[in-house]
Short mmCIF file of C-alpha atoms and ligand atoms in Angstrom, two decimals:
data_model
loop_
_atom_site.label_atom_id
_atom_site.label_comp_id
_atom_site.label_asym_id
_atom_site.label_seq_id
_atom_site.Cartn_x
_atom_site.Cartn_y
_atom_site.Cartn_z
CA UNK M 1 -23.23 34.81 -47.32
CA UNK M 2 -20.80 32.24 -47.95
CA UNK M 3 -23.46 29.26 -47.54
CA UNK M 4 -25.58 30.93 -50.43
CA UNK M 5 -22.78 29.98 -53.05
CA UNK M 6 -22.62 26.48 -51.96
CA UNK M 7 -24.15 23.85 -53.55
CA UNK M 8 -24.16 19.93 -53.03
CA UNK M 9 -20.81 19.01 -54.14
CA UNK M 10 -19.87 16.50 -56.83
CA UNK M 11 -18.85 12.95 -56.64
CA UNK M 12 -17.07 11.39 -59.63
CA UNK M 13 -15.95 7.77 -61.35
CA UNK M 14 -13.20 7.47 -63.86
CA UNK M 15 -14.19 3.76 -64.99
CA UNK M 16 -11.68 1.91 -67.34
CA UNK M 17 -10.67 5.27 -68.55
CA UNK M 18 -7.91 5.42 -71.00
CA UNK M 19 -6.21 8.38 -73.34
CA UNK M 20 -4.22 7.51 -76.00
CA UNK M 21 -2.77 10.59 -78.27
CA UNK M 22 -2.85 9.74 -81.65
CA UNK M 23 1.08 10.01 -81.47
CA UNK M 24 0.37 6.33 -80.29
CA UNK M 25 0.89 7.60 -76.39
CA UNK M 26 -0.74 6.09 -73.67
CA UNK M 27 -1.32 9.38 -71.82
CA UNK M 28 -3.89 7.27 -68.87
CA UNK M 29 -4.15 3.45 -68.96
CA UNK M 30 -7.17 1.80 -67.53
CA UNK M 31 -8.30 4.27 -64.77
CA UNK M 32 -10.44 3.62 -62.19
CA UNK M 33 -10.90 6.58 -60.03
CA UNK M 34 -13.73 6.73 -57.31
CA UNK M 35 -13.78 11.26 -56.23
CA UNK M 36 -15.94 11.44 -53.09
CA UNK M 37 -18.35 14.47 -52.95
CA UNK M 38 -16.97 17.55 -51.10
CA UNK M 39 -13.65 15.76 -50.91
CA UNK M 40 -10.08 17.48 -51.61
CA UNK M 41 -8.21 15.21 -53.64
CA UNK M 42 -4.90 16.03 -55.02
CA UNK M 43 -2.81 13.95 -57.98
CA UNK M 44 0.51 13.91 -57.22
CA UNK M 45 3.07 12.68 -59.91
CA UNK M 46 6.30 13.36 -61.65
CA UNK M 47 5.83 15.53 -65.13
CA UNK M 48 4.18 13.17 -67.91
CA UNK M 49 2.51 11.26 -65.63
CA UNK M 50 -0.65 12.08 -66.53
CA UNK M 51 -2.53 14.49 -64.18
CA UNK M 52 -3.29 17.38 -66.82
CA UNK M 53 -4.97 14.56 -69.27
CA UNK M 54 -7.24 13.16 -66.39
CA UNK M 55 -8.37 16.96 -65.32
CA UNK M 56 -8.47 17.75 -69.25
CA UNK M 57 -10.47 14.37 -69.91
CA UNK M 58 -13.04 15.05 -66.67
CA UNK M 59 -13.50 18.94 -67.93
CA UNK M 60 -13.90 17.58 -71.15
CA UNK M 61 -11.43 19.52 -73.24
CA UNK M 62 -10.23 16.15 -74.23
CA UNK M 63 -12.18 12.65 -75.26
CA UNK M 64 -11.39 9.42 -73.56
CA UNK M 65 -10.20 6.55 -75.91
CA UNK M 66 -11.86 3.86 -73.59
CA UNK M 67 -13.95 4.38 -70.57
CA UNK M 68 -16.15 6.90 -69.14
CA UNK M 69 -16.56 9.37 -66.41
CA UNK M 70 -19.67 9.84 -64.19
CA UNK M 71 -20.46 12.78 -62.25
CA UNK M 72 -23.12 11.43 -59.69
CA UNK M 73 -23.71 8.66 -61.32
CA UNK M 74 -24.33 10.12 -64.94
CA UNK M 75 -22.12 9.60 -67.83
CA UNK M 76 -20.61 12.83 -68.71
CA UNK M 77 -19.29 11.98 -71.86
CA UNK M 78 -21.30 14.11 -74.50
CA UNK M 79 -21.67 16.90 -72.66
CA UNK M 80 -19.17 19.88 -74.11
CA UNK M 81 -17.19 21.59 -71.80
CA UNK M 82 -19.60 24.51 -70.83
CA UNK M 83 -22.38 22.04 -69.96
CA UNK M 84 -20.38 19.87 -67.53
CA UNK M 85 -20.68 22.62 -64.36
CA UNK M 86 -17.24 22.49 -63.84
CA UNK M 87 -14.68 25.68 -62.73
CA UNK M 88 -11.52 25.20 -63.56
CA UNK M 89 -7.87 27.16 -63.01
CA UNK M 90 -5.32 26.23 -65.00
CA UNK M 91 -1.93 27.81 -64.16
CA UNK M 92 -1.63 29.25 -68.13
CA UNK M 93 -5.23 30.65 -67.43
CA UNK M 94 -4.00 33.81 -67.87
CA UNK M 95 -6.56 36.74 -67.01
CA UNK M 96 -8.08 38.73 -69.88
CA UNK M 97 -5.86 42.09 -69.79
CA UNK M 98 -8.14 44.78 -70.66
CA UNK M 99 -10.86 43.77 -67.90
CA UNK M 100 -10.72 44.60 -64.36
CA UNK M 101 -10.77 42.24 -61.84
CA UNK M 102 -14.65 42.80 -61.72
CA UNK M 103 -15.29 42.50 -65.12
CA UNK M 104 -12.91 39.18 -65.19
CA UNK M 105 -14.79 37.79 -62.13
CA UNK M 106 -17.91 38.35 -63.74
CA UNK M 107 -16.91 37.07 -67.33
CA UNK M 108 -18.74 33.12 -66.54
CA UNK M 109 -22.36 34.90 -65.49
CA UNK M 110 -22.21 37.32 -68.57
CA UNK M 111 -21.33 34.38 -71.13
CA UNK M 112 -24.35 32.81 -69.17
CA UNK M 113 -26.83 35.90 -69.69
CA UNK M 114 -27.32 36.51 -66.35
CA UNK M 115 -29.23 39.62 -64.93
CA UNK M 116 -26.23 42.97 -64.33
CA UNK M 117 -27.74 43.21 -61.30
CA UNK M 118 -27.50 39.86 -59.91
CA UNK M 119 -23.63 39.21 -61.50
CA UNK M 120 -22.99 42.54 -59.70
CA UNK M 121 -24.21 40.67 -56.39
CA UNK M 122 -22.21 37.61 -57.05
CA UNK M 123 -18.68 39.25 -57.92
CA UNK M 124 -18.77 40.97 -54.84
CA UNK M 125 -19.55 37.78 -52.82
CA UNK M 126 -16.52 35.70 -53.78
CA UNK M 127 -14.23 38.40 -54.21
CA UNK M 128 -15.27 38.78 -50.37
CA UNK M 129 -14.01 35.27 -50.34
CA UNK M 130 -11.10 35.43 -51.78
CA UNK M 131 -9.78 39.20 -49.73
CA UNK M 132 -9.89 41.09 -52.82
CA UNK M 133 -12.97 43.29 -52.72
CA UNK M 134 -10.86 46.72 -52.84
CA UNK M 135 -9.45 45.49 -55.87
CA UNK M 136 -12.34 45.74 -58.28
CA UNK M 137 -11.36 47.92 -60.40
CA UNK M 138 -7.83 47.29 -60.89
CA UNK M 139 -6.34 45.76 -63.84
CA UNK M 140 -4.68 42.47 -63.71
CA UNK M 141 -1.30 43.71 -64.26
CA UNK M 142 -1.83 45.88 -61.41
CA UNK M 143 -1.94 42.66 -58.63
CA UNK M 144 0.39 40.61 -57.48
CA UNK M 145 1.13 37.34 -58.89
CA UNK M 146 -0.95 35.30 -55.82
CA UNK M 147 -3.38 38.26 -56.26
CA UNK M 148 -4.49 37.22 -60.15
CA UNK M 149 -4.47 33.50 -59.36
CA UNK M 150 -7.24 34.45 -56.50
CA UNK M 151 -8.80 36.48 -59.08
CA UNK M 152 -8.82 33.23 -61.43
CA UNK M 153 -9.99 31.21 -58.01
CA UNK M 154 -13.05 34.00 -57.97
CA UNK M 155 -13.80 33.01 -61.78
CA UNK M 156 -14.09 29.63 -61.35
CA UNK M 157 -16.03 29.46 -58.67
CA UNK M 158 -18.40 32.73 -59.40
CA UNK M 159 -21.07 30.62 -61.36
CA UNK M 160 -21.25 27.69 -58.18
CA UNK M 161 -19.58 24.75 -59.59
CA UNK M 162 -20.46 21.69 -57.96
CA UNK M 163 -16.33 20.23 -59.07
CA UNK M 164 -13.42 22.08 -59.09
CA UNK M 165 -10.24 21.33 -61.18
CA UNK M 166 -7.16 22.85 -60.31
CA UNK M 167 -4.31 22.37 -62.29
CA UNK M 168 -0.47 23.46 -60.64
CA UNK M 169 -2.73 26.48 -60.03
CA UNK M 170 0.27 28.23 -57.58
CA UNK M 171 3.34 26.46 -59.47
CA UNK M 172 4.31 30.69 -61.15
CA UNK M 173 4.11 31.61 -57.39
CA UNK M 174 7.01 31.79 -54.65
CA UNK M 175 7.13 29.82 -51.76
CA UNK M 176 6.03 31.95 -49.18
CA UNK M 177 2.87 33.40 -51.62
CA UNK M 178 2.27 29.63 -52.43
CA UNK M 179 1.48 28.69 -48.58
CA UNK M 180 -0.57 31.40 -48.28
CA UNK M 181 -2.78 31.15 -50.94
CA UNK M 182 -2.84 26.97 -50.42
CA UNK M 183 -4.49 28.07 -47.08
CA UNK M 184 -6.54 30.88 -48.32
CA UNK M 185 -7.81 27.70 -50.96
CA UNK M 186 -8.27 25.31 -47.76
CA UNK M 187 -10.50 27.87 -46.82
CA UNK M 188 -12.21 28.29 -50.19
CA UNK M 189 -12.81 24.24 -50.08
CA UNK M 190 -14.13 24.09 -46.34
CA UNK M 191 -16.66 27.44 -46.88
CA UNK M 192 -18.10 25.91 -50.24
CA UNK M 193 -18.11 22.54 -49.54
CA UNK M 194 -17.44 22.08 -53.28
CA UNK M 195 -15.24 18.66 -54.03
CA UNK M 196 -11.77 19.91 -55.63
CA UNK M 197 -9.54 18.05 -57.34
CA UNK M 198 -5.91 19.30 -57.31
CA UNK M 199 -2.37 18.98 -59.43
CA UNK M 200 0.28 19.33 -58.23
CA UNK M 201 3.91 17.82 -58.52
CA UNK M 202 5.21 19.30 -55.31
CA UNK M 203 4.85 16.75 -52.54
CA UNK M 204 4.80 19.45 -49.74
CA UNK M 205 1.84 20.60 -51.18
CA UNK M 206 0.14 17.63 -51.72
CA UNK M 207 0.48 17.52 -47.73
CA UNK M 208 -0.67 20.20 -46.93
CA UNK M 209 -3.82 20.47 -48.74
CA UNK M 210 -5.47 17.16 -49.38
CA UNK M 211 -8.23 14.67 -47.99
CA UNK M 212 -6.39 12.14 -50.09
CA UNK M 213 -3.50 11.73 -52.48
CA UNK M 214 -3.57 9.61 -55.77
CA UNK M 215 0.03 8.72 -57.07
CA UNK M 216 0.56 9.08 -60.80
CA UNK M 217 2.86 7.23 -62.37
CA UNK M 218 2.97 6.85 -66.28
CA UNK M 219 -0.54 6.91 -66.54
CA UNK M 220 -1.44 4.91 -64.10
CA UNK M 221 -2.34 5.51 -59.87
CA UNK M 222 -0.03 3.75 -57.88
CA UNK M 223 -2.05 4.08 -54.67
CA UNK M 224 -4.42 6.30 -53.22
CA UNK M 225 -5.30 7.21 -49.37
CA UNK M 226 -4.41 9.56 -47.02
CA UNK M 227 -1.62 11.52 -46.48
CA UNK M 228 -0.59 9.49 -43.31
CA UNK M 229 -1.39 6.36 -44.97
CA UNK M 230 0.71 6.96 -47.88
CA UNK M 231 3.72 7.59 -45.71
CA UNK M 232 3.60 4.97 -43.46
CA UNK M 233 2.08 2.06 -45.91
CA UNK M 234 3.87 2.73 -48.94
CA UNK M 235 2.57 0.04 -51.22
CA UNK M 236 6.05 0.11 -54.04
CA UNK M 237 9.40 1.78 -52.99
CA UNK M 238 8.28 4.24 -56.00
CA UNK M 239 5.47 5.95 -53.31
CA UNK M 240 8.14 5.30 -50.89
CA UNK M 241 10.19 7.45 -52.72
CA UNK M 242 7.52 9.73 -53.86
CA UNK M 243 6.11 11.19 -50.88
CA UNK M 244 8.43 11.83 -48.00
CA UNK M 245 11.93 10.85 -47.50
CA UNK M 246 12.92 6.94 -47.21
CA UNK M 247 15.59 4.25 -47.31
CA UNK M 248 15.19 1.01 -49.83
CA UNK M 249 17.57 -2.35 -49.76
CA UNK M 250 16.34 -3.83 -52.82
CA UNK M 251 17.12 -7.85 -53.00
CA UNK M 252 15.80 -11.39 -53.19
CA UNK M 253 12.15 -11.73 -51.69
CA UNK M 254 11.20 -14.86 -49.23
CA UNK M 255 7.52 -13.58 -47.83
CA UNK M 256 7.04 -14.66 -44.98
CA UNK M 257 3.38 -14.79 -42.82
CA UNK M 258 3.97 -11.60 -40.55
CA UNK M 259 7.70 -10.71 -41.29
CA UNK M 260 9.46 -11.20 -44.69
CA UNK M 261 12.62 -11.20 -45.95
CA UNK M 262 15.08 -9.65 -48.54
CA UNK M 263 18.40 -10.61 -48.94
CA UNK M 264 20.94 -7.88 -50.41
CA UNK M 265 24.20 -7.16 -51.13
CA UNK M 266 24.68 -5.79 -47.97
CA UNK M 267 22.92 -8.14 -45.93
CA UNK M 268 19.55 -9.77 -44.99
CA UNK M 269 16.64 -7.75 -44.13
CA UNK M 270 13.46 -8.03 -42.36
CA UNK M 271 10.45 -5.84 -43.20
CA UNK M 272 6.17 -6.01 -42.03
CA UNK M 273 4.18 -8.41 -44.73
CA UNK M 274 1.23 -6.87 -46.39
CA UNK M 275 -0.69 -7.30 -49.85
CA UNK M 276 1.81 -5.20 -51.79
CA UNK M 277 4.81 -7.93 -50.74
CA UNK M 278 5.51 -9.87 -53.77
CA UNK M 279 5.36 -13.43 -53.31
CA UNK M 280 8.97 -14.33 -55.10
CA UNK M 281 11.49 -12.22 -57.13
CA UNK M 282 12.83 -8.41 -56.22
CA UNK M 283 11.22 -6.93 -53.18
CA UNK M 284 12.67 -3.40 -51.94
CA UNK M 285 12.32 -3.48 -47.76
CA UNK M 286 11.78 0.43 -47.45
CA UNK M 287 11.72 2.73 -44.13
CA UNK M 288 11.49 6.59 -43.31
CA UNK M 289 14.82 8.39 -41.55
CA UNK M 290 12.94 9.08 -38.30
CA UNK M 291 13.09 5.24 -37.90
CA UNK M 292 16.91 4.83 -38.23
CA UNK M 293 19.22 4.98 -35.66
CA UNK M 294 23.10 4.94 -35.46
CA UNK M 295 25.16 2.92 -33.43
CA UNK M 296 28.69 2.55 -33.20
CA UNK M 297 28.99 -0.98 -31.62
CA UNK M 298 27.17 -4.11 -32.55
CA UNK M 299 26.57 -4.77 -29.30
CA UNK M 300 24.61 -1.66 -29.03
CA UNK M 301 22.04 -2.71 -31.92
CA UNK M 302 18.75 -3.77 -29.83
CA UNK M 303 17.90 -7.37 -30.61
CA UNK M 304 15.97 -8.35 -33.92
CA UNK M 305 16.71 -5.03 -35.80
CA UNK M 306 18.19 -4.84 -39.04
CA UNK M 307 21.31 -3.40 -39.27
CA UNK M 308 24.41 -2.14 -42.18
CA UNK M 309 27.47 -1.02 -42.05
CA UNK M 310 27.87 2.70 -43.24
CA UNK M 311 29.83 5.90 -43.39
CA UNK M 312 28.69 9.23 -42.48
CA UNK M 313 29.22 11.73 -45.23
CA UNK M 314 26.98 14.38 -44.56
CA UNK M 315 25.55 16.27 -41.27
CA UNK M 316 22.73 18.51 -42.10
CA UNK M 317 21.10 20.93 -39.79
CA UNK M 318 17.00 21.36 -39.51
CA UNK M 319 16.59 23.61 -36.93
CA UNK M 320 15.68 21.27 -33.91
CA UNK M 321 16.42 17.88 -35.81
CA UNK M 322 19.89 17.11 -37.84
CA UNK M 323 19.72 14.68 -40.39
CA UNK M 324 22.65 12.38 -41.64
CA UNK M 325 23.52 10.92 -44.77
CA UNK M 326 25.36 7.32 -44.70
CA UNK M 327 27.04 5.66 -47.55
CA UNK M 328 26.73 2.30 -47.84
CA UNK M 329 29.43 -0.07 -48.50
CA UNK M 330 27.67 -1.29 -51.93
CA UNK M 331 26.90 2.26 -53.05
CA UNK M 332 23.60 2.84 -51.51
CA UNK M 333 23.17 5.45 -48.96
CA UNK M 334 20.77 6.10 -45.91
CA UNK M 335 19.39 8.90 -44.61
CA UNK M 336 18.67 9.15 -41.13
CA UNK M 337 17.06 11.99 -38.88
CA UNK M 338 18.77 12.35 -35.50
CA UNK M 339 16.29 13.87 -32.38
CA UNK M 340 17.58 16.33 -30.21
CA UNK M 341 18.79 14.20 -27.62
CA UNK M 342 20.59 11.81 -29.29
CA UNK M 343 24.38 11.66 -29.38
CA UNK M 344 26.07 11.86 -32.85
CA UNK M 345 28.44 9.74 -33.12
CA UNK M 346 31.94 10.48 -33.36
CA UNK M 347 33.65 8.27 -35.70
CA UNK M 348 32.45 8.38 -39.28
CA UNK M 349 31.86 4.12 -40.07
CA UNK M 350 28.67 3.21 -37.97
CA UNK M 351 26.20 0.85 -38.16
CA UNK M 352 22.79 1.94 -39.29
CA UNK M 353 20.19 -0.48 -37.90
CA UNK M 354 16.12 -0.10 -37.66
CA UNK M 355 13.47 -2.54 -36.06
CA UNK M 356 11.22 -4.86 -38.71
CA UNK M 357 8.27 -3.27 -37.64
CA UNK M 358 9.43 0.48 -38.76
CA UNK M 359 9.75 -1.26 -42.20
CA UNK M 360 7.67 -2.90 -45.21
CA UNK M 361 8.48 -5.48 -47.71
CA UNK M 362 6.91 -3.88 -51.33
CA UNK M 363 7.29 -3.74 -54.54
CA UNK M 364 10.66 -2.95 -55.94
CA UNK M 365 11.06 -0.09 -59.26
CA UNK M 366 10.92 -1.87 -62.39
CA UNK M 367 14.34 -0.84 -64.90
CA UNK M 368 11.81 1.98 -66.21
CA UNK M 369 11.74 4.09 -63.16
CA UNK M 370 15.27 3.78 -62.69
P1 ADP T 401 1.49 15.69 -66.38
O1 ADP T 401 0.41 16.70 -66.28
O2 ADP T 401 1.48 14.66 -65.29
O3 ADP T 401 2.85 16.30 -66.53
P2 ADP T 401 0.39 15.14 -69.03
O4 ADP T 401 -0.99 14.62 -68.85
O5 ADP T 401 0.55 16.54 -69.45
O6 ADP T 401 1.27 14.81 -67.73
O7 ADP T 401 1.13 14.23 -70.11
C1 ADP T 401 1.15 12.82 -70.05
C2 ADP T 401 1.86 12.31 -71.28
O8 ADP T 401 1.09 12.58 -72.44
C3 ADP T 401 3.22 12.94 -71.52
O9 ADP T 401 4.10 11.97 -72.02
C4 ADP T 401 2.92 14.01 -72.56
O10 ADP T 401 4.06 14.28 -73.34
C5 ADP T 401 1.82 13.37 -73.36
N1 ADP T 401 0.89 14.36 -73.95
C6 ADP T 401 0.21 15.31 -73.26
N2 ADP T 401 -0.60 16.03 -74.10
C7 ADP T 401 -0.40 15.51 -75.33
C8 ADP T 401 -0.94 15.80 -76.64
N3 ADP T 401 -1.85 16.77 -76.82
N4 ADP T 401 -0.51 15.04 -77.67
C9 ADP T 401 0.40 14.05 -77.51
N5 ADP T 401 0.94 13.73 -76.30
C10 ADP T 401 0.55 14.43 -75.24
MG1 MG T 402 0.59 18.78 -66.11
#
């Protein structure tokens, strides 16, 4: 039942795409953006960073200035919204009020003339789907909140789209409706095979949901990849800082072959080489809390790692794992996370040290993200 609403999903190319209100803002600069067919891809950014203009530009309620966009290989760029086979959910979407959820579900197939008979057929298929086929005949003020955004889920998707957009589509929602209607959409995305493209500016669901995650950042994507690679490559202490929890030193760069090195304030630093060191200037050398450790002793610090003086402030409790927050001497603080079995210690000044190879040598923020 499911397999009959499927079709062969979507791939898309943002190339040299660029959106510039005529307020003179440079909503998207130079995009290049490669969307893999049947992929869940999710842009993650802070707010005015540009996700709602790239979903608006590829749905085509907006223009590009420069560039185009291909869906399979075809330029999209004259076709008007309707004609570009493309659902959409918006979180201001509202539902029209006076229609039921049937009538809302089958709103796309009667703007398209279809047959009664066969919309009939259809509405009750993905409202199957989407767990709300006793709710026909309700009104939407008579669901739930996560209940009318399914309902708008069951709209975009009743006329087969081949692409997705989905635009903060759970942001009205509260937590514990939001993780069950990101799984319910997991769900959605795996039995329709469709490719989805996602907003969001909520890093835990960016997690959660994705194939990959593109980091906005004033227009622009600051890298793109996996979840896992995200976290543990971080190409600028921005990502670093965008996804997941980490420490930066930020100093003077020497790169080095396998291992470079930033000197600080508060010390010298060793961090693993890759294409996103800079060759001279600021570098940040970044690393995630579950890579920390305390000590209390110099002489306890394992050979090689980097290490800085610090002073407990904070003890936080995370179930199983507690995490600690260190001042450092020149106003910087680190977070570390602290396993079960390890001793906390006593005394509040410590040394907070980490091995080379739990850390990278990137690019540092620029005054503008500061
Ligand atoms: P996001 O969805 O990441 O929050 P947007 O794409 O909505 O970002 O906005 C990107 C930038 O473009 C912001 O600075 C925003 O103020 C600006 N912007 C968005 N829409 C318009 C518009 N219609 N006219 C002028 N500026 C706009
Ligand atoms: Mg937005």
């Amino acid at each position: 039942m499911t397999q009959d609403l499927s079709r062969t999903a979507a791939g898309v190319q943002f190339v040299g795409v660029s959106k510039t209100y005529p307020t003179g803002l440079t909503a998207i600069a130079q995009l290049d953006l490669d969307i893999r067919p049947g992929e869940f891809l999710t842009l993650l950014g802070p707010s005015g960073s540009g996700k709602t203009t790239a979903l608006n530009l590829l749905a085509g309620f907006q223009s590009p200035t420069t560039g185009q966009i291909l869906v399979d290989g075809k330029d999209i760029g004259a076709l008007p919204p309707y004609k570009r086979d493309i659902g959409v959910v918006f979180q201001h979407y509202a539902l029209f009020p006076h229609m039921t959820v049937r009538e809302n579900t089958g709103y796309p197939l009667k703007q398209r003339r279809m047959p009664k008979d066969e919309i009939a057929r259809r509405v009750d298929d993905v409202l199957r789907m989407v767990a709300l086929e006793a709710y026909g005949d309700r009104l939407p003020r008579q669901l739930s909140g996560g209940q009318q955004q399914r309902v708008a889920v069951a709209r975009a998707i009743v006329f087969r789209p081949r692409l997705l957009l989905m635009d903060e589509p759970l942001g009205a929602l509260d937590r514990k409706l939001r993780e069950s209607v990101q799984l319910e959409l997991k769900r959605i995305h795996r039995d329709l095979g469709v490719t989805i493209v996602f907003v969001t500016h909520d890093q835990e669901e960016a997690l959660v949901m994705s194939d990959r995650i593109a980091i906005f950042d004033q227009g622009r994507i600051r890298q793109i990849g996996t979840a896992s690679a995200l976290y543990d490559a971080p190409v600028s202490q921005f990502v670093a800082q965008f996804l997941g929890e980490s420490n930066c030193l930020v100093g003077k760069v020497d790169h080095l072959p396998r291992l470079s090195r930033v000197t600080t304030a508060a010390g010298v630093f060793h961090g693993v080489t890759s294409d996103a060191t800079p060759q001279h200037g600021t570098a940040a050398v970044v690393t995630r809390p579950e890579r920390c450790r305390l000590f209390t002793a110099q002489s306890e610090v394992p050979e090689g790692w980097n290490q800085v003086p610090a002073r407990i402030r904070d003890v936080v409790y995370l179930g199983a794992l507690r995490k600690v927050v260190a001042d450092l001497r020149d106003g910087g603080t680190f977070t570390v996370i602290f396993q079960p079995d390890q001793i906390l210690p006593a005394a509040p000044d410590v040394l907070v040290a980490f091995p080379p190879d739990a850390a990278r040598v990137v690019l540092a923020d620029g005054p503008k993200n500061h």
